[in-house]
Short mmCIF file of N, CA and C in Angstrom, two decimals:
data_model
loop_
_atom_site.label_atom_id
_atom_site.label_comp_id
_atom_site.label_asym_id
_atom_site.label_seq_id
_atom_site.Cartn_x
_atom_site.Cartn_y
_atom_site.Cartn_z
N UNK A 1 0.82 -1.20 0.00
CA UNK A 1 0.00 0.00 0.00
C UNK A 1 0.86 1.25 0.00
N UNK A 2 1.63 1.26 0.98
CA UNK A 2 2.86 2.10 0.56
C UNK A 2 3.45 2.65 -0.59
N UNK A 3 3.56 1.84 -1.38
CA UNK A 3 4.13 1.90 -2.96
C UNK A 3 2.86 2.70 -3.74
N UNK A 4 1.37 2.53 -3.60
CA UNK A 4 0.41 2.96 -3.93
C UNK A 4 0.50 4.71 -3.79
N UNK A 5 0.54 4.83 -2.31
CA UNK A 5 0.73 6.14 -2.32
C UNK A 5 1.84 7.01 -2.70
N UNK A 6 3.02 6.41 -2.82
CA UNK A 6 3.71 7.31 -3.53
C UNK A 6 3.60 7.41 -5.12
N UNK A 7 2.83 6.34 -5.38
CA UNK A 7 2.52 6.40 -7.10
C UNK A 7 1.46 7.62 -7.40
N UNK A 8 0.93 7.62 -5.96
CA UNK A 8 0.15 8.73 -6.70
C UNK A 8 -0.02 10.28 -6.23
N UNK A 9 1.54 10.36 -5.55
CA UNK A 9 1.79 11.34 -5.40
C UNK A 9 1.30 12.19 -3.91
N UNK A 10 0.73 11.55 -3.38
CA UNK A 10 -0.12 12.34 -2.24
C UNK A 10 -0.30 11.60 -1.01
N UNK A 11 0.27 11.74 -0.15
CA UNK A 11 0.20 11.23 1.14
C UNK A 11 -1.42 11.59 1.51
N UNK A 12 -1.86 10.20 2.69
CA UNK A 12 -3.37 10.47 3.52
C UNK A 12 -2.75 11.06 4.45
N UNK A 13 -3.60 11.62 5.23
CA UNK A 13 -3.94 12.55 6.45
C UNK A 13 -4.40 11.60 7.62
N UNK A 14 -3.71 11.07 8.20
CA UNK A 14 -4.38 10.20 9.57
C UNK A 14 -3.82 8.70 9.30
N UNK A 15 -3.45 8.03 7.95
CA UNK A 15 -2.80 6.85 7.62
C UNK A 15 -0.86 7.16 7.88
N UNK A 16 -0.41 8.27 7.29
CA UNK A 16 0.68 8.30 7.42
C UNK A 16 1.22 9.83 8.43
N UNK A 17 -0.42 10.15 8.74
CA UNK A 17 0.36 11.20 9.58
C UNK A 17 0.85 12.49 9.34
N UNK A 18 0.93 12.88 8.11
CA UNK A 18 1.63 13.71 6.73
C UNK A 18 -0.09 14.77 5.95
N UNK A 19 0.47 15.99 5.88
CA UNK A 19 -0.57 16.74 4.89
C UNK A 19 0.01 16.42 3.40
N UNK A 20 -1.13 16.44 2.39
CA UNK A 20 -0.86 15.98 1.16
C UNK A 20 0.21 16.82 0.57
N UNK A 21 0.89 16.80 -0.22
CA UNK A 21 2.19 17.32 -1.29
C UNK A 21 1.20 18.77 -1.54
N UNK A 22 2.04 19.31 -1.36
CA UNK A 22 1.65 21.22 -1.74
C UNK A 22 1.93 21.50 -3.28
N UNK A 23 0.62 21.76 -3.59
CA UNK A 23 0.81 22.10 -5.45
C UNK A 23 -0.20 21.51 -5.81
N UNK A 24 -0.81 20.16 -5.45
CA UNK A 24 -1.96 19.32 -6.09
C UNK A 24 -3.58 19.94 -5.67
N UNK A 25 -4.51 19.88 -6.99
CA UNK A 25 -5.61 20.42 -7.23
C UNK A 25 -6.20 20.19 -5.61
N UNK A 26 -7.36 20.98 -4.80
CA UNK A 26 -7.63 20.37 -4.14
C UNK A 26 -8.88 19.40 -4.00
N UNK A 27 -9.52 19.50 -5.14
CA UNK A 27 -10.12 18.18 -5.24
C UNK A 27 -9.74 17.03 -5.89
N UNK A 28 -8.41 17.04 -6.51
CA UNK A 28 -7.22 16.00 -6.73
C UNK A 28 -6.88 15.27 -5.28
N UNK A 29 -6.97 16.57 -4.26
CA UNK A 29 -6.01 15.97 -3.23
C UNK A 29 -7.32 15.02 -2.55
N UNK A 30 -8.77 15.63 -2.42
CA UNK A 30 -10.22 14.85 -2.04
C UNK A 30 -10.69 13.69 -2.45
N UNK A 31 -10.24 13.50 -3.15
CA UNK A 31 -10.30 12.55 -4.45
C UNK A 31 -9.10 11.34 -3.89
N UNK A 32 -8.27 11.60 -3.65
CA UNK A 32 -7.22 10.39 -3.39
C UNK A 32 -7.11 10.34 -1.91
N UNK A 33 -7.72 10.92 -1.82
CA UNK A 33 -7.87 10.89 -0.15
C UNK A 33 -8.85 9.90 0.07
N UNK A 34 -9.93 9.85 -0.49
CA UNK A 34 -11.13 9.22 -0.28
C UNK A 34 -10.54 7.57 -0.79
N UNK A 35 -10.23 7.74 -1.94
CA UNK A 35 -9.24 6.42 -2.63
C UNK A 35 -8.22 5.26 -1.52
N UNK A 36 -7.84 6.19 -1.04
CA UNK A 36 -6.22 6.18 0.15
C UNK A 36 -7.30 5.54 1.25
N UNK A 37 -8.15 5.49 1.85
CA UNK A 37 -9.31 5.64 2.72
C UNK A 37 -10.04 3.99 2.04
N UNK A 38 -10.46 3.91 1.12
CA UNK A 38 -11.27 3.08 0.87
C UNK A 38 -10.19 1.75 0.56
N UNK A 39 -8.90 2.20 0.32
CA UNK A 39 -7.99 0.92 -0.42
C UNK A 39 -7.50 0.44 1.27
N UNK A 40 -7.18 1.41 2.20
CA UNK A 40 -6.89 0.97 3.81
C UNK A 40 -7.87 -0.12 4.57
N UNK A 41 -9.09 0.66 3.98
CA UNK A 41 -10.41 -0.31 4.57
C UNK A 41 -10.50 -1.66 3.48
N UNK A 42 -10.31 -1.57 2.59
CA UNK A 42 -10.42 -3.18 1.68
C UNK A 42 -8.85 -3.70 2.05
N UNK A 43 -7.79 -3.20 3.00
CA UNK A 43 -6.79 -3.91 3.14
C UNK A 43 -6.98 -4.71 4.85
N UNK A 44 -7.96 -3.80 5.35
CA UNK A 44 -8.36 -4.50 6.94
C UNK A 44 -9.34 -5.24 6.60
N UNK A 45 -10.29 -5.19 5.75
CA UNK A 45 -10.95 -6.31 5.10
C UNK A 45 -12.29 -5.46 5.82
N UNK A 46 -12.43 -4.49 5.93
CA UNK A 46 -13.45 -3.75 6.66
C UNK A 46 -14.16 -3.66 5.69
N UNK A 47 -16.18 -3.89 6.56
CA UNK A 47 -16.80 -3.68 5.27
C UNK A 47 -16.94 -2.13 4.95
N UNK A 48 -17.83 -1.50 4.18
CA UNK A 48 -18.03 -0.95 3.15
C UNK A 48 -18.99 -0.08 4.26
N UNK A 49 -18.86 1.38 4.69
CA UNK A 49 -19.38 2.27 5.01
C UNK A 49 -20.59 2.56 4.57
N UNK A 50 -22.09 2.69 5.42
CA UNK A 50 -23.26 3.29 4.35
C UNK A 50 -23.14 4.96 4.88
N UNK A 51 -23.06 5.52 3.79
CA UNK A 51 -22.66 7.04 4.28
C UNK A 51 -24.12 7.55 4.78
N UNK A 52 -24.06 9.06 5.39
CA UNK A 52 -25.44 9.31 6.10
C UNK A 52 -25.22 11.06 5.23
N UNK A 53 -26.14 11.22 4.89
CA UNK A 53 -26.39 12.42 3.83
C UNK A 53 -27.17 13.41 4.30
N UNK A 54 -27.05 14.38 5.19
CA UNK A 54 -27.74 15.61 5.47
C UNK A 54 -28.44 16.28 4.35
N UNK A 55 -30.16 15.86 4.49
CA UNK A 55 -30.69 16.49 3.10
C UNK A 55 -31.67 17.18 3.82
N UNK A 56 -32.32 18.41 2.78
CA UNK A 56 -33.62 19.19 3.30
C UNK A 56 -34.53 19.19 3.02
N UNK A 57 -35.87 18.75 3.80
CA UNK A 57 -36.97 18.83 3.54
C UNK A 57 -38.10 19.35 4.44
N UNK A 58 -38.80 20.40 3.71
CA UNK A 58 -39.73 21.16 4.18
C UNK A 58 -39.32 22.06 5.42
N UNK A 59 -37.52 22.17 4.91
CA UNK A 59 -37.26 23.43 6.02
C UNK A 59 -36.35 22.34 6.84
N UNK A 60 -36.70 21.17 7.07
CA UNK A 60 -35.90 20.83 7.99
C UNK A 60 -34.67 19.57 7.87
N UNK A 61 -34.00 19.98 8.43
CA UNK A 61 -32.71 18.69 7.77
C UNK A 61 -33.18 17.12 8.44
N UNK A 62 -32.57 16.36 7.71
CA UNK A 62 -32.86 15.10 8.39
C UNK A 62 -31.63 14.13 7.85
N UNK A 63 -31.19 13.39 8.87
CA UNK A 63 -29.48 12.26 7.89
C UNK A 63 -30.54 11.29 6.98
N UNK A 64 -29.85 11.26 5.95
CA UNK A 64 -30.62 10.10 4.52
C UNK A 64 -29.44 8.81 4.99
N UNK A 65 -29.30 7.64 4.97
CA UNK A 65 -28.58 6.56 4.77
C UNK A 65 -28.66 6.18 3.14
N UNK A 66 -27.36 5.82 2.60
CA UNK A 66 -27.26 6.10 1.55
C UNK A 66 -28.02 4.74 1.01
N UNK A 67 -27.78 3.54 1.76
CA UNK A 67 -28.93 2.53 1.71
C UNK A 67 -30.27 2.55 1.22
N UNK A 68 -30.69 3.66 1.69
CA UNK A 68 -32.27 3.88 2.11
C UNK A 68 -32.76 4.86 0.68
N UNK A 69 -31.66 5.42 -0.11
CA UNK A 69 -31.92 5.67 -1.22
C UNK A 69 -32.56 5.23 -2.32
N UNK A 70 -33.02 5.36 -2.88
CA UNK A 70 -33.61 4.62 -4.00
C UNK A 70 -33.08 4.94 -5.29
N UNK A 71 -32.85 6.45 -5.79
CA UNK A 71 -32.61 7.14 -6.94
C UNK A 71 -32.38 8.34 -6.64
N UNK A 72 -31.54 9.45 -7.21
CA UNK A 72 -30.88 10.73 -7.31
C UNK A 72 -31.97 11.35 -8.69
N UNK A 73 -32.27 12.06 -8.42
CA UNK A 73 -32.55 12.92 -9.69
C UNK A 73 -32.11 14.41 -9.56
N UNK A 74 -31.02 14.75 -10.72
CA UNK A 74 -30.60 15.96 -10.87
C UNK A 74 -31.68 17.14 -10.83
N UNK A 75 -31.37 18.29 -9.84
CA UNK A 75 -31.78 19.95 -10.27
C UNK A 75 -30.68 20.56 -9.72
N UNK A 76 -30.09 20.90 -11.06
CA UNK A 76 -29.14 22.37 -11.25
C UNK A 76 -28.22 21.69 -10.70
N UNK A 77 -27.52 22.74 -9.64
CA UNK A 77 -26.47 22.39 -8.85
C UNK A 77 -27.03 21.90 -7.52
N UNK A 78 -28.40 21.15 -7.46
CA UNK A 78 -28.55 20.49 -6.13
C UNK A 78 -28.53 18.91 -6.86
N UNK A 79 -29.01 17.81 -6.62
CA UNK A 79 -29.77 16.71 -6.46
C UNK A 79 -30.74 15.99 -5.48
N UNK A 80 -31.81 15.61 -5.71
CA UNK A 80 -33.24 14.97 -4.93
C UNK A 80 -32.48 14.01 -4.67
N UNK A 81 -32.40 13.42 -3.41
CA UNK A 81 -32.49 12.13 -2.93
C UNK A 81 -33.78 11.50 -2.95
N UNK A 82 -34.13 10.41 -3.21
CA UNK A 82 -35.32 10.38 -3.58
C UNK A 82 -35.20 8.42 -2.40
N UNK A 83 -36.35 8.49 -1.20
CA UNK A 83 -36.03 7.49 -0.47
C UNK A 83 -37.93 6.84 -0.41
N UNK A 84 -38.05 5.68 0.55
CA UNK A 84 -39.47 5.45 0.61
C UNK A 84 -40.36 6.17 1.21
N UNK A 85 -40.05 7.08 2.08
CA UNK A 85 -40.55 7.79 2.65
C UNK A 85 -40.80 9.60 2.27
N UNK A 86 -39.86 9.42 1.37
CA UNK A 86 -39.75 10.80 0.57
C UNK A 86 -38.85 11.34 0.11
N UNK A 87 -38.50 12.40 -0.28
CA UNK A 87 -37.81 13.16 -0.80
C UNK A 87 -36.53 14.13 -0.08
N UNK A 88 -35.29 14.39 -0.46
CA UNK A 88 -34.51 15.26 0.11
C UNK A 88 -33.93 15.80 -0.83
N UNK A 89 -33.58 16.80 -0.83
CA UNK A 89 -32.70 18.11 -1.45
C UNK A 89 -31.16 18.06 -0.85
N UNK A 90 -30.20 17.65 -1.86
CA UNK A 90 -28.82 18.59 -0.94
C UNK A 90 -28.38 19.07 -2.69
N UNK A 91 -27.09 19.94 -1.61
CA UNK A 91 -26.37 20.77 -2.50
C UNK A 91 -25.00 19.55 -2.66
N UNK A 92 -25.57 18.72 -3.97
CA UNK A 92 -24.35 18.02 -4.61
C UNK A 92 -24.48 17.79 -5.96
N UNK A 93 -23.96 17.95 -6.76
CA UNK A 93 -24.09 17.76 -7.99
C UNK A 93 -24.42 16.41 -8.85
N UNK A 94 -24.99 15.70 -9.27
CA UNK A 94 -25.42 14.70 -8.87
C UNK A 94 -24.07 13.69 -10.31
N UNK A 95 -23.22 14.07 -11.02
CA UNK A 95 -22.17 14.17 -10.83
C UNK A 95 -21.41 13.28 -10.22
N UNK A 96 -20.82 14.03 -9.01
CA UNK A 96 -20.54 13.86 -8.06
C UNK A 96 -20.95 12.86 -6.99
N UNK A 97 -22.20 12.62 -6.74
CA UNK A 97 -22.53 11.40 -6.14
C UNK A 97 -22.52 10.30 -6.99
N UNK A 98 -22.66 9.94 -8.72
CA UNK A 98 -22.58 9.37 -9.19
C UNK A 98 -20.87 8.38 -9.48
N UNK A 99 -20.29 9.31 -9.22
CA UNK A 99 -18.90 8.92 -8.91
C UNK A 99 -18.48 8.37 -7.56
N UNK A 100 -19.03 9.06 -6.29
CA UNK A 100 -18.66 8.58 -4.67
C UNK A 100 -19.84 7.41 -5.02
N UNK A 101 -20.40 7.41 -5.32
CA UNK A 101 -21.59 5.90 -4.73
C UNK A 101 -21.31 4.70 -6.49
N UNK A 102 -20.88 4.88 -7.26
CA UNK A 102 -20.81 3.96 -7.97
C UNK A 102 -20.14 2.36 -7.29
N UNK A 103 -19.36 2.44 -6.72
CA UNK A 103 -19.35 1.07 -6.27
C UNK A 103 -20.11 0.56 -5.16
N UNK A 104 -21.01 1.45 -5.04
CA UNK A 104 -22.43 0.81 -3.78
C UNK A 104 -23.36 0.85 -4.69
N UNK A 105 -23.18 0.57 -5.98
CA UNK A 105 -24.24 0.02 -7.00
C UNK A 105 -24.99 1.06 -7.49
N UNK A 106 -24.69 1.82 -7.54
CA UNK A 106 -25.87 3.53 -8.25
C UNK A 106 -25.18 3.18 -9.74
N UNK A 107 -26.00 3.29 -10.67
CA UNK A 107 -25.29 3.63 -12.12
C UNK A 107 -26.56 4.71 -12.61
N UNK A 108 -26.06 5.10 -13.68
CA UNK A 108 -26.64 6.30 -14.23
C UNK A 108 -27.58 5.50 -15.38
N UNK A 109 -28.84 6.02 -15.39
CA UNK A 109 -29.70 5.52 -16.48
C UNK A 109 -30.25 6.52 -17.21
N UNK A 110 -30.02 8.00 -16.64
CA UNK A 110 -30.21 9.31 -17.43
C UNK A 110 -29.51 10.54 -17.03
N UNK A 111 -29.41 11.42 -18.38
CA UNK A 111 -28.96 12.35 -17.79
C UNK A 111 -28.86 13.00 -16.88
N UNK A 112 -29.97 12.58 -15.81
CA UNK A 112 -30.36 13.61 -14.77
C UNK A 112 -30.73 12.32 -13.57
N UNK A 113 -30.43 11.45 -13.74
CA UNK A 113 -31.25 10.04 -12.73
C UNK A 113 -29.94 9.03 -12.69
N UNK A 114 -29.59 8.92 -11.52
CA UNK A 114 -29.08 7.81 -10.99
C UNK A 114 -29.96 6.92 -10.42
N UNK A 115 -29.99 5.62 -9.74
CA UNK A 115 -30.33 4.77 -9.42
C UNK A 115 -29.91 3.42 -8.72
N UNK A 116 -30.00 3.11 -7.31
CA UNK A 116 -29.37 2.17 -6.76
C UNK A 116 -30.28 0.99 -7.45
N UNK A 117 -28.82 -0.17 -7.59
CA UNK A 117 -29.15 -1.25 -8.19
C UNK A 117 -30.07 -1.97 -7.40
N UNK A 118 -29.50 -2.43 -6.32
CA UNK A 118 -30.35 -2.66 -4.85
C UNK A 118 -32.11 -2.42 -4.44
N UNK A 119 -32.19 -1.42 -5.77
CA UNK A 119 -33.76 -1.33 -6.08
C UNK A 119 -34.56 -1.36 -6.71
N UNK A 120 -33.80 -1.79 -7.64
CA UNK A 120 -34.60 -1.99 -8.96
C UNK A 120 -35.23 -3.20 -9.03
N UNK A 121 -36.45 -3.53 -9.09
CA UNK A 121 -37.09 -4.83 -8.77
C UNK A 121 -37.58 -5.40 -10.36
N UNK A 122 -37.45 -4.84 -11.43
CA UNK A 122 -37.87 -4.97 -12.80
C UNK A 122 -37.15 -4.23 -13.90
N UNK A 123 -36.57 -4.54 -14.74
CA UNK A 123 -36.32 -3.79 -16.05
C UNK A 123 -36.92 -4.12 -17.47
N UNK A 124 -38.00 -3.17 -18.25
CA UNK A 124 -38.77 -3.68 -18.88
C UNK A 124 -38.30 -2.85 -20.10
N UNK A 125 -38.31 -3.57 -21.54
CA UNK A 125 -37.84 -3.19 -22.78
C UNK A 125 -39.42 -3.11 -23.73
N UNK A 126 -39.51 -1.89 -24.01
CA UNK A 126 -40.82 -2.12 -25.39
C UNK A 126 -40.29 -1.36 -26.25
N UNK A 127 -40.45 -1.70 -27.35
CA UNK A 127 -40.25 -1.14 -28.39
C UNK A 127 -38.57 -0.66 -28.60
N UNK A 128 -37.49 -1.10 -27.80
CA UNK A 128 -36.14 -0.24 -28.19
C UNK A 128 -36.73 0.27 -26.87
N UNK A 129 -37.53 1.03 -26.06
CA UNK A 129 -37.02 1.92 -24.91
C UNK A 129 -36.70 0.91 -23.31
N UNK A 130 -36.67 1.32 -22.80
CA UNK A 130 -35.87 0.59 -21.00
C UNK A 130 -36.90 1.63 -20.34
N UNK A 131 -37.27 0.72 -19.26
CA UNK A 131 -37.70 1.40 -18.15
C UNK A 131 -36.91 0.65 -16.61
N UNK A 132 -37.08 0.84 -15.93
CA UNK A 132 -36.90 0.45 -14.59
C UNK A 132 -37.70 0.45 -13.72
N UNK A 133 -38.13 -0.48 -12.88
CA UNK A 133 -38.97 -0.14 -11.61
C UNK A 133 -38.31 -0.31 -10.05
N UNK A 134 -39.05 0.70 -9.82
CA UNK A 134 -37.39 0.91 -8.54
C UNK A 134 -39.01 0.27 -7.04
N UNK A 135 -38.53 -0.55 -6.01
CA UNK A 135 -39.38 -1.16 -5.69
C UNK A 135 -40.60 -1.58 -5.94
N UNK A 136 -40.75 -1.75 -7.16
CA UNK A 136 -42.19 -2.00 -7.27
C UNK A 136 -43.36 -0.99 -7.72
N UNK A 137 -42.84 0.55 -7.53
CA UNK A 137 -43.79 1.14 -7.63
C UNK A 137 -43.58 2.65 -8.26
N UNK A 138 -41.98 3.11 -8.87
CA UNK A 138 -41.81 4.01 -9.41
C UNK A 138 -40.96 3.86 -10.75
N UNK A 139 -41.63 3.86 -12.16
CA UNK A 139 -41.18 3.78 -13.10
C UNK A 139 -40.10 5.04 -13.17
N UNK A 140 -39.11 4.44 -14.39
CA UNK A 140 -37.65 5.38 -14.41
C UNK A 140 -37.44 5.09 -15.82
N UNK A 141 -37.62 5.91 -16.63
CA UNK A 141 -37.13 5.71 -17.99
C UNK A 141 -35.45 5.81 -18.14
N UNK A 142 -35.00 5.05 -18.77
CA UNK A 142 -33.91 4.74 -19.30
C UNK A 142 -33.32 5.49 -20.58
N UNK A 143 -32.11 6.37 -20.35
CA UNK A 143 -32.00 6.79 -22.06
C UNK A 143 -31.52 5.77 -22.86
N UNK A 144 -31.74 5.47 -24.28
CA UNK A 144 -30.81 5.07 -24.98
C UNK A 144 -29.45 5.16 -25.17
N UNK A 145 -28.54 6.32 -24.68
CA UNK A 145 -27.69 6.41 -24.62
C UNK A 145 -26.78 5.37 -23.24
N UNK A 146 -27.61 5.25 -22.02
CA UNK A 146 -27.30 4.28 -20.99
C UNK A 146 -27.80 3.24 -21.12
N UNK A 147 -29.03 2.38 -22.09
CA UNK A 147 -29.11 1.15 -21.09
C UNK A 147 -28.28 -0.11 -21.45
N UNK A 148 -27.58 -0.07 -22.20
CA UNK A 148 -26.17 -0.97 -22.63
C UNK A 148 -25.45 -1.07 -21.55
N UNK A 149 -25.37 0.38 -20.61
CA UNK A 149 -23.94 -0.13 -19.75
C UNK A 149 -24.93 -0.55 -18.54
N UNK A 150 -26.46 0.13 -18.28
CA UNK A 150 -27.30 -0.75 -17.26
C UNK A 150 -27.05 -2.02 -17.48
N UNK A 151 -27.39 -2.53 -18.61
CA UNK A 151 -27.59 -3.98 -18.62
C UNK A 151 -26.71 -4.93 -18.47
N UNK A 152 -25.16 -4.19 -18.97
CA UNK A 152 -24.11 -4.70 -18.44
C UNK A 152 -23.82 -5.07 -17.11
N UNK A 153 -24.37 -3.51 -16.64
CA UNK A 153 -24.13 -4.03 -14.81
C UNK A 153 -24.98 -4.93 -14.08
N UNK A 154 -26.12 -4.67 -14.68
CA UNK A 154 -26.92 -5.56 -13.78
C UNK A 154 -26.89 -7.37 -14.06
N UNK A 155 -26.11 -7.14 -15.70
CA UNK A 155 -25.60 -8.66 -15.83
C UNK A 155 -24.19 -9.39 -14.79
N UNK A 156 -23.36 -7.92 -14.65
CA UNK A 156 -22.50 -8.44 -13.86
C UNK A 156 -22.98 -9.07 -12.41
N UNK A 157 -23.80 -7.90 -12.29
CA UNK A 157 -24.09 -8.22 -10.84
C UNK A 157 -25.11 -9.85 -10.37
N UNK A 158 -25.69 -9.98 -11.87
CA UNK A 158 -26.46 -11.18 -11.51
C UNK A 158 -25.45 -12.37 -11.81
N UNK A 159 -24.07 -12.23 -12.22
CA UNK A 159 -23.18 -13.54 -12.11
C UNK A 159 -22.75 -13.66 -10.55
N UNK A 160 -22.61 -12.76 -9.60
CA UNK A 160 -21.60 -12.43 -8.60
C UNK A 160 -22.63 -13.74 -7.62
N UNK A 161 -22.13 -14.40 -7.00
CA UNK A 161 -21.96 -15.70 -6.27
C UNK A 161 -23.17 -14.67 -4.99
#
């Protein structure tokens, strides 16, 4: 692991004790930090963090578990968390969560819609279009431009033991 971090230039903060190399972007440095962080925990064999997401609704904040998500749908520079119980607002680009949560199974099925795999209970094809049904009870159209790499994943995921 050692060798890792000097390949990529940037010491962690709390693993080696050290602030990152002075000069690197600082969401270069957020970015391998988080990396540095997740490769420590798959080396203790630790499982897999469900993050807790401060979102707003109707004025008032409440923690989302990233579990308990169902689907992201993009506005602007916020994104909807979108859970069974309802809805939350934060300020993240949805982007951005599409990248931190891709290996807890979110893939993108539209420009504006992510989606945990974990909920999708149906994927239905008519005519050339994809839909999704995310428990049972909220259709999600699919662009053409994504559902090749959906179907990929959800093929991977239906080999995995």
């Amino acid at each position: 692991a050692e060798g890792d971090r000097r390949a990529v230039g940037v010491e962690h903060e709390g693993i080696d004790g050290e602030q990152p190399q002075a000069g690197a972007h600082p969401e270069v440095q957020r970015h391998v930090r988080r990396c540095l962080v997740d490769l420590e925990r798959a080396e203790r064999g630790a499982p897999e963090e469900d993050e807790t997401i401060p979102g707003e609704l109707g004025g008032v904040t409440r923690f989302v578990s990233r579990s308990d998500i169902r689907y992201v749908q993009a506005h602007g520079d916020y994104a909807r968390l979108h859970t069974a119980r309802g809805s939350h607002l934060v300020r993240i680009p949805l982007a951005n969560l599409e990248e931190r949560w891709h290996d807890a199974g979110f893939v993108r099925i539209h420009r504006s819609t992510i989606v945990s795999t974990r909920h999708i209970s149906e994927v239905r094809m008519d005519q050339g279009r994809c839909t999704v049904v995310v428990d049972g009870d909220v259709e999600l159209q699919v662009s053409r431009r994504h559902t090749r790499a959906l179907r990929s994943t959800l093929l991977r995921l239906g080999d995995k033991p």
